[in-house]
Coordinates of C-alpha atoms in Angstrom, one line a residue:
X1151 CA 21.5 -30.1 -13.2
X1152 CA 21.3 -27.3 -10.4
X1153 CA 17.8 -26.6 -8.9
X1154 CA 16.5 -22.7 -9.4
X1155 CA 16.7 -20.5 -6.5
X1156 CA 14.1 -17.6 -7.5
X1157 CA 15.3 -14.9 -5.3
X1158 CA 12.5 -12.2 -5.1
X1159 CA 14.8 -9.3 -2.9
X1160 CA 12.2 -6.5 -2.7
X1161 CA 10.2 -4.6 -2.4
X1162 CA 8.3 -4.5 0.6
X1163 CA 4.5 -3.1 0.0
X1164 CA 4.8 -3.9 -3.5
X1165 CA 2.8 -6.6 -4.0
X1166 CA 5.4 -9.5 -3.1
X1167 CA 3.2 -11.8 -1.7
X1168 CA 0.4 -12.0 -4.1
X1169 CA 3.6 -12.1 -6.5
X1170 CA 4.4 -15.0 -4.6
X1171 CA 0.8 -16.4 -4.3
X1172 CA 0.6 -16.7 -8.5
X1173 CA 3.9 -18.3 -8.8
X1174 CA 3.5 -21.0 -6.5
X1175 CA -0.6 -21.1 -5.6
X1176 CA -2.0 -20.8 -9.1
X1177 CA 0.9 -21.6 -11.4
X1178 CA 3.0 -24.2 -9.4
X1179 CA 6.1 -22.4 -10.6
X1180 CA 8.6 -22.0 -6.9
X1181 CA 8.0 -22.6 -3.1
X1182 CA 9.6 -21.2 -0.3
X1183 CA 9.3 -23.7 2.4
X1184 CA 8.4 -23.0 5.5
X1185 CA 7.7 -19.0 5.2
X1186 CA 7.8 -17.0 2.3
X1187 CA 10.3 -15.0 4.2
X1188 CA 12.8 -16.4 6.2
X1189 CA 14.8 -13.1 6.2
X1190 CA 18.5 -15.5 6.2
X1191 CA 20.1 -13.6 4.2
X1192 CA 19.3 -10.1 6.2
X1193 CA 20.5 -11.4 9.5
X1194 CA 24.0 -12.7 7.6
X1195 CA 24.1 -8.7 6.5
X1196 CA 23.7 -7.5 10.1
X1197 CA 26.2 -9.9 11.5
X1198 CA 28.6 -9.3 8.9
X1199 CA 28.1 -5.6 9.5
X1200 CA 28.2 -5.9 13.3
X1201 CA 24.9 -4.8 13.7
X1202 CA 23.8 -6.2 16.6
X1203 CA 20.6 -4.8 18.0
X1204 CA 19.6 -4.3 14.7
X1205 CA 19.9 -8.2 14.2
X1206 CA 18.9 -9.4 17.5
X1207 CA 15.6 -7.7 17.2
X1208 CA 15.3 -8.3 13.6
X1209 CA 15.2 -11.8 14.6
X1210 CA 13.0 -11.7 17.6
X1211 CA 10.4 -10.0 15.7
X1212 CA 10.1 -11.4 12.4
X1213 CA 12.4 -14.5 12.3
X1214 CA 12.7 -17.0 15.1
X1215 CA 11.7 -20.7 15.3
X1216 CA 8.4 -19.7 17.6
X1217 CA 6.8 -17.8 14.2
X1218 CA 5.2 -20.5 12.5
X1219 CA 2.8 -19.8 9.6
X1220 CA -0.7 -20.4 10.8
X1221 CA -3.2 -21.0 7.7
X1222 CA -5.4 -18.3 9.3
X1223 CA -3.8 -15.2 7.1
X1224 CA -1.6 -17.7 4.8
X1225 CA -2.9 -20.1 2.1
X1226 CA -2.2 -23.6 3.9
X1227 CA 0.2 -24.6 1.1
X1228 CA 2.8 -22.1 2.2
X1229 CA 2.5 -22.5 5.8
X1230 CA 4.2 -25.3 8.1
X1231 CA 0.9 -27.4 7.7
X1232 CA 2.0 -27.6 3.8
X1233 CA 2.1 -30.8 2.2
X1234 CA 5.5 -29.9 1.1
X1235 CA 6.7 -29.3 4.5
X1236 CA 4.4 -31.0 7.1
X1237 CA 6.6 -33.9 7.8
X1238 CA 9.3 -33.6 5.9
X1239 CA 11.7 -32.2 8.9
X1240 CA 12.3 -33.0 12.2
X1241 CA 12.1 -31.0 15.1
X1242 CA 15.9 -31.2 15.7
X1243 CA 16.7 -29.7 11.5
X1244 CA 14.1 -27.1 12.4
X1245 CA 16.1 -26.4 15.1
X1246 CA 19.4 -26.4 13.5
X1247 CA 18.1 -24.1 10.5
X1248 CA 16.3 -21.8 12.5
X1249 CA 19.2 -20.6 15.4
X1250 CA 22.5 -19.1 15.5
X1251 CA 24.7 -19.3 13.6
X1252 CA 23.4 -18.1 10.4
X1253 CA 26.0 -19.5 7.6
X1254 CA 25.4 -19.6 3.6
X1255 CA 26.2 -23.0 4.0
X1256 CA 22.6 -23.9 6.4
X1257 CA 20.8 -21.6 3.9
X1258 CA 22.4 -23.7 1.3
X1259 CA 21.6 -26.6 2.7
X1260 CA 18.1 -25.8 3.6
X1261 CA 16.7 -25.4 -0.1
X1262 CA 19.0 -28.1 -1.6
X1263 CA 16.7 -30.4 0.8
X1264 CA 13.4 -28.2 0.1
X1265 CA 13.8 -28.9 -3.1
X1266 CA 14.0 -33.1 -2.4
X1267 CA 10.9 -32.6 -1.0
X1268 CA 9.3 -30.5 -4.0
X1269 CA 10.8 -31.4 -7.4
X1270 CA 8.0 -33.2 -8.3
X1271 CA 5.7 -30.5 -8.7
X1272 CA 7.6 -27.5 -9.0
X1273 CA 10.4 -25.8 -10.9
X1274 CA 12.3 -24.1 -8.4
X1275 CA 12.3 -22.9 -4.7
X1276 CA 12.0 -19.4 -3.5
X1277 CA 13.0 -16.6 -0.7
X1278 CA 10.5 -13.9 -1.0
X1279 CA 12.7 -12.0 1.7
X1280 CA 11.8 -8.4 0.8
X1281 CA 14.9 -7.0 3.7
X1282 CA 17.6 -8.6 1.4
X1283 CA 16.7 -6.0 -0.9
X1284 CA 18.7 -4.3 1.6
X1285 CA 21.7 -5.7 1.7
X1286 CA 25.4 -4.6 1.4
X1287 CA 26.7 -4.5 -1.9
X1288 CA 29.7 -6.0 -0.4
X1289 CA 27.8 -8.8 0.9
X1290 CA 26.0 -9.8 -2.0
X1291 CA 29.1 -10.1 -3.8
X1292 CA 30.5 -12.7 -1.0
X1293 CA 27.7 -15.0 -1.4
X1294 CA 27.3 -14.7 -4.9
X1295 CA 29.9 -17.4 -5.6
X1296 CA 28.5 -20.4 -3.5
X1297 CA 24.9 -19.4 -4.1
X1298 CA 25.3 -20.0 -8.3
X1299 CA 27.5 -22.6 -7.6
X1300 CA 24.8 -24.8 -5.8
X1301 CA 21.8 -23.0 -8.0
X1302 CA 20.9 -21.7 -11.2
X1303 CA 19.7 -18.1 -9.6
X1304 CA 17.1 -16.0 -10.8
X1305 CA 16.9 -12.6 -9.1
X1306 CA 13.7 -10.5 -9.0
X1307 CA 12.9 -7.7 -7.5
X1308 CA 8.9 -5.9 -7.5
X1309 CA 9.1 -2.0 -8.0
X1310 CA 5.6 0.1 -7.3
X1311 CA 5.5 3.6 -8.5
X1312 CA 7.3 4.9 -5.0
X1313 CA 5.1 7.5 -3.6
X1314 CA 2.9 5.1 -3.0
X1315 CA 4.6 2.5 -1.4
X1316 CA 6.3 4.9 0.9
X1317 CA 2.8 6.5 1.7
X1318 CA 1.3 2.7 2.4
X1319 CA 5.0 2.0 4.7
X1320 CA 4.8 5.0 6.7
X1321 CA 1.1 4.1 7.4
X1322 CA 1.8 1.3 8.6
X1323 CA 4.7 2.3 10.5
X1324 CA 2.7 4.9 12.3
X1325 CA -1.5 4.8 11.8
X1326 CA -2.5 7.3 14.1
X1327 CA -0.2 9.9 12.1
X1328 CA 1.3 8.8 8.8
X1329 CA 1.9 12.3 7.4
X1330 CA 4.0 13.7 10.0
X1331 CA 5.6 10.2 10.1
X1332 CA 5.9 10.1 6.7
X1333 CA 6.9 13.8 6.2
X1334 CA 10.1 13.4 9.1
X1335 CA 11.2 10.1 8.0
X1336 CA 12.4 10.7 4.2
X1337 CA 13.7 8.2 1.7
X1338 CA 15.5 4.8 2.6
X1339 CA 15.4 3.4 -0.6
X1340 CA 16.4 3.9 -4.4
X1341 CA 15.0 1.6 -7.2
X1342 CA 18.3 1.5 -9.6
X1343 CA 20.6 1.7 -7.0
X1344 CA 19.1 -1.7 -5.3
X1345 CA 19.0 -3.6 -9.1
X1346 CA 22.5 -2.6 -9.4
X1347 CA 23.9 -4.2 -6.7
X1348 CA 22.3 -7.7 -7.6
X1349 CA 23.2 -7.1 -11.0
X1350 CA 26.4 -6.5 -10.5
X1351 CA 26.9 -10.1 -8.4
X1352 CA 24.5 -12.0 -10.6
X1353 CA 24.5 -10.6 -13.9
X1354 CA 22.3 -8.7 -15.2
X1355 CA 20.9 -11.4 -17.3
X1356 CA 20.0 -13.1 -14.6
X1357 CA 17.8 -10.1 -12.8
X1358 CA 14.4 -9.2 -13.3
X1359 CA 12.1 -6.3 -12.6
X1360 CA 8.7 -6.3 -12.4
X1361 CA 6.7 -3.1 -12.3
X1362 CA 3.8 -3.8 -9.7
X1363 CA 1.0 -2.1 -12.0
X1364 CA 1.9 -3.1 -15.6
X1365 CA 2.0 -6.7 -14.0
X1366 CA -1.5 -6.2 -12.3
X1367 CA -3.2 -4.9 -15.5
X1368 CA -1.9 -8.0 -17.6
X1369 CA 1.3 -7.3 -18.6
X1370 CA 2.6 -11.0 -17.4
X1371 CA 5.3 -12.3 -20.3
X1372 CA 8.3 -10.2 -19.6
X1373 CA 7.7 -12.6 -16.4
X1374 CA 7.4 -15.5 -18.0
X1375 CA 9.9 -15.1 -20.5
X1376 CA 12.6 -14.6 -17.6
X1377 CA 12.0 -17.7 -16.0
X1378 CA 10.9 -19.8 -18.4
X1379 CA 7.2 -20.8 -17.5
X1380 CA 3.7 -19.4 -18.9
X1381 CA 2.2 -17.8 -16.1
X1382 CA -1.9 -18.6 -17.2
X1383 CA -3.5 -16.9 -13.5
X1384 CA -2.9 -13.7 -11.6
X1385 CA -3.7 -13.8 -8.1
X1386 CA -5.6 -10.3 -7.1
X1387 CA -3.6 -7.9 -5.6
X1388 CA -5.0 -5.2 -3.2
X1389 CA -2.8 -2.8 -4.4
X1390 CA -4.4 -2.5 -8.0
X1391 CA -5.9 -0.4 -8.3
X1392 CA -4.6 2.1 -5.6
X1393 CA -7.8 2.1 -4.0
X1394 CA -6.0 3.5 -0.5
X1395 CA -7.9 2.7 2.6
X1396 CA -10.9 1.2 0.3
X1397 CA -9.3 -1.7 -0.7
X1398 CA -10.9 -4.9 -0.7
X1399 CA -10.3 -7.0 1.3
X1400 CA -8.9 -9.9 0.1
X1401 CA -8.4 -13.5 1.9
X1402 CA -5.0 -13.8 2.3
X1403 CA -3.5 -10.3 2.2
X1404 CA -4.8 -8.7 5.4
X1405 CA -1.1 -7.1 5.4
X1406 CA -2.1 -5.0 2.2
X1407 CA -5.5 -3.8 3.0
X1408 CA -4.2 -3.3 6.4
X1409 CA -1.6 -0.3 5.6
X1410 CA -3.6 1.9 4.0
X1411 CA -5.9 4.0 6.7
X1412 CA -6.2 6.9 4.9
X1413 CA -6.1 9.0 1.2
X1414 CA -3.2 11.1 0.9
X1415 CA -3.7 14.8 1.6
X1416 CA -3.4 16.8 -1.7
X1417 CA -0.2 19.1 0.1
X1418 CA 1.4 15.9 1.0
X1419 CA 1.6 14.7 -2.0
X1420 CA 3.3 17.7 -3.7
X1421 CA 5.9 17.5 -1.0
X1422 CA 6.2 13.5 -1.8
X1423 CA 7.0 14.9 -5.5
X1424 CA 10.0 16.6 -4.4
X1425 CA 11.1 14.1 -1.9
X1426 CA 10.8 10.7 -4.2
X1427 CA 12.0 12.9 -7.0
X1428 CA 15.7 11.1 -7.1
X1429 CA 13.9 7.6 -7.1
X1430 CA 12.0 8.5 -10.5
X1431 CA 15.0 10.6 -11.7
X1432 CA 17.7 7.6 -10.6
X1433 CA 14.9 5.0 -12.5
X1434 CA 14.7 6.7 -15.9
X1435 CA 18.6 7.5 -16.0
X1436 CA 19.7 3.9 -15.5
X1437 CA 16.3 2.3 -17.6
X1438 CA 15.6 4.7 -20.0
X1439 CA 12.3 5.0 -19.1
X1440 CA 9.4 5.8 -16.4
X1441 CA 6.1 3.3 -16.0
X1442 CA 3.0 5.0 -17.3
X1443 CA 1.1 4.3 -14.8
X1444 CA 3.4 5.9 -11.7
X1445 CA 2.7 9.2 -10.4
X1446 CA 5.4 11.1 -11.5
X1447 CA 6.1 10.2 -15.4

């Protein structure tokens, strides 16, 4: 029988990682080894792409072998201090994992062993990677093949209502002026067109959404349903309710309460109407609907 790969592929500012905290803190469901993102999959993009700078610095800054998880903003059980991963790998497999080149075979080979190491106590392993949502359609077709042929793959993907995550991105982009930066720097995203593409190399059957604020007011069993496991406790997420900059701030997910420094101004937000307007319109078209709770409905 094929271990589960849960692949969580976006998005960013959406409330991944307490997403991530109640599936494998509080309901033992899927680990991720040694970070909940390891980005893999993101860097194999950019090289396929020839995107060089793009990966080089991708990988300095957010990737490399020097950026352990400390337990100081991280829950020790998903850091390298983990039970699950304190021990279980030499120096020299870090090594090898962790450094050019980045194949689907080492990224295979990686959570076929993580899940040796695991299987006891969980169900499946996990890449919370919120760049793959990113990735090249073309791409994610190349690796589909291998990746369901070594695992029984379970996409997901976390959607918040998206004027405000791109008002809580830009802010953290740029604190000391968000609304000019978020005002210049338009849309890099689209909701439909990003389930598509994993639907497309997957299955649809086998890709999720979850709707950030329907799951943070209790709305937890189209989850559990999808993979198979009663979820019994939510972790709290700083994003529900949008509180902006007076979130609380919760042990664990300084990166949430972090990115909000300020309420957005009332003529900002019309403009953020017309600009997010294809990412609602794109949303309903392809899923017949609009969440309740978003701002545009």
């Amino acid at each position: 029988m094929k271990p589960t790969l849960f692949l969580n592929v976006g998005t960013g500012w959406s409330g991944t990682t307490p997403l991530y905290y109640t599936l494998g803190w509080y309901n033992k469901y899927c680990h991720a080894g040694h970070r909940k993102e390891k980005g893999y999959l993101w860097l194999m993009n950019l090289a396929a792409e020839k995107k060089t700078f793009e990966r080089v610095r991708f990988y300095k800054e957010f990737f490399g072998p020097s950026k352990q998880s400390t337990s100081t903003r991280k829950p020790k059980i998903f850091t390298h201090e983990s039970p699950y991963v304190a021990g279980k790998w030499t120096e020299e497999e870090i090594k090898y994992f962790w450094s050019p080149p980045f194949t689907l075979q080492k990224y295979i080979e990686y959570y076929e062993r993580h899940w040796d190491n695991i299987k006891d106590d969980y169900k499946a392993v996990a890449d919370f990677s919120n760049p793959n949502g990113y990735c090249d359609e073309n791409f994610i077709m190349s690796i589909a093949p291998d990746l369901k042929k070594h695992f029984d793959v379970k996409i997901s993907i976390v959607f918040r209502d998206p004027i405000r995550r791109l008002w809580s991105v830009r802010q953290k982009q740029n604190p000391n002026d968000p609304v000019r930066h978020f005002m210049k720097s338009g849309v890099d995203f689209g909701y439909a067109e990003m389930f598509l593409k994993w639907a497309m190399a997957f299955g649809s059957e086998n890709c999720h959404i979850t709707i950030m604020e329907d799951f943070w007011n209790g709305e937890t069993k189209p989850l559990s349903d999808f993979i198979g496991y009663e979820i019994k406790e939510v972790h709290k997420n700083a994003y529900v309710p949008d509180l902006g900059p007076a979130a609380p701030h919760i042990q664990y997910l300084n990166d949430q309460w972090e990115s909000d420094v300020m309420h957005m101004p009332k003529e900002t937000m019309e403009y953020a109407k017309q600009m997010c307007k294809p990412i609602y319109d794109n949303f309903r078209m392809y899923f017949g609907y609009l969440p309740e709770r978003w701002e545009i409905k």
